[in-house]
């Protein structure tokens, strides 16, 4: 999906952040204005090639329980639901959860789709219960990457796999660069923090996971920050 980066630039708080941790400048705090901003991006949040590619790469199977961290309107959740697995959609923003709830109702496997008020840092999910988890374009929202990764390590089942992707909208080769990323060059607008894959990779290793990829890669043809890891068996 395309993100709300342009919007971030307008309302993201102006605090200084270090590379790993940054404060919420979150749209879920923004009420109606935030909702309208997100609705502008509804087509990309409804379904996106990146989410489809991420879920296909994780290849959930029937009987597994998977988790979409910062599910938004369910672009990834709905792809996973088609595979007959149980899907836990973690989403802190109330109006996103309402949209997810409506989408769930028209899903064939709706009894296997759970919508949870939570964050990456606090999913509320039981220890060792998740076979695969992903996050698309949410890492830059996390209040603490370290806490999010500790939480991931806690909830993953033995051998559980994760894929974290943030599109690099600030890369001129990104197809949405003109739309979102070009603004990153403007000093006054530049409040968005690109996630450092090395730092996240190190945090994943520290949390006991085996990192299979940490770096820049294309996902559905889009330059992205990609982290792939598995939990020990
Ligand atoms: C740009 S949207 C991406 C939504 C979805 N993953 C997609 O690709 O369409 C970012 C989402 O992250 C959610 N979010 C904000 N803070 C979060 C946090 N701390 N943990 C998890 N998700 C968060 C927002 O509510 C929003 O739905």
Tab-separated table of C-alpha atoms and ligand atoms in Angstrom, residues 1 3-4 24 26 28 38 45 51 69-72 75 91-93 96 119-121 136-138 141-143, ligand 1:
chain	number	residue	atom	x	y	z
A	1	UNK	CA	0.000	0.000	0.000
A	3	UNK	CA	1.469	5.043	3.282
A	4	UNK	CA	0.349	8.242	4.842
A	24	UNK	CA	3.851	8.257	18.619
A	26	UNK	CA	-0.087	8.535	15.451
A	28	UNK	CA	-5.141	6.965	15.730
A	38	UNK	CA	-6.530	7.505	5.948
A	45	UNK	CA	-5.110	0.105	2.307
A	51	UNK	CA	0.690	-7.133	1.448
A	69	UNK	CA	0.661	-6.276	13.100
A	70	UNK	CA	-0.942	-2.896	12.427
A	71	UNK	CA	-3.467	-4.495	10.101
A	72	UNK	CA	-5.054	-1.222	8.956
A	75	UNK	CA	-4.936	-5.705	3.088
A	91	UNK	CA	-4.792	-2.730	15.169
A	92	UNK	CA	-4.711	0.198	17.626
A	93	UNK	CA	-6.868	2.643	15.646
A	96	UNK	CA	-9.526	0.885	11.307
A	119	UNK	CA	-0.007	-2.603	19.193
A	120	UNK	CA	3.240	-4.184	18.071
A	121	UNK	CA	4.595	-3.497	21.555
A	136	UNK	CA	3.611	-3.824	6.436
A	137	UNK	CA	4.299	-0.105	6.667
A	138	UNK	CA	3.850	-0.009	10.421
A	141	UNK	CA	4.780	3.865	13.768
A	142	UNK	CA	6.023	1.625	16.562
A	143	UNK	CA	6.711	3.538	19.749
B	1	LIG	C1	0.215	2.889	6.963
B	1	LIG	S1	-0.903	1.876	7.840
B	1	LIG	C2	-0.559	0.229	7.230
B	1	LIG	C3	-1.740	-0.687	7.409
B	1	LIG	C4	-1.576	-2.082	6.805
B	1	LIG	N1	-0.493	-2.819	7.426
B	1	LIG	C5	-1.373	-1.998	5.322
B	1	LIG	O1	-0.281	-2.313	4.845
B	1	LIG	O2	-2.323	-1.635	4.617
B	1	LIG	C6	-0.155	1.872	9.459
B	1	LIG	C7	-0.975	1.171	10.503
B	1	LIG	O3	-0.191	1.000	11.686
B	1	LIG	C8	-1.046	1.167	12.783
B	1	LIG	N2	-0.244	1.449	13.981
B	1	LIG	C9	0.007	2.636	14.566
B	1	LIG	N3	0.780	2.474	15.640
B	1	LIG	C10	1.050	1.154	15.760
B	1	LIG	C11	1.794	0.360	16.697
B	1	LIG	N4	2.447	0.916	17.715
B	1	LIG	N5	1.797	-0.963	16.506
B	1	LIG	C12	1.155	-1.526	15.475
B	1	LIG	N6	0.458	-0.831	14.558
B	1	LIG	C13	0.400	0.503	14.702
B	1	LIG	C14	-1.968	2.305	12.364
B	1	LIG	O4	-3.139	2.355	13.144
B	1	LIG	C15	-2.219	1.941	10.900
B	1	LIG	O5	-3.350	1.108	10.747
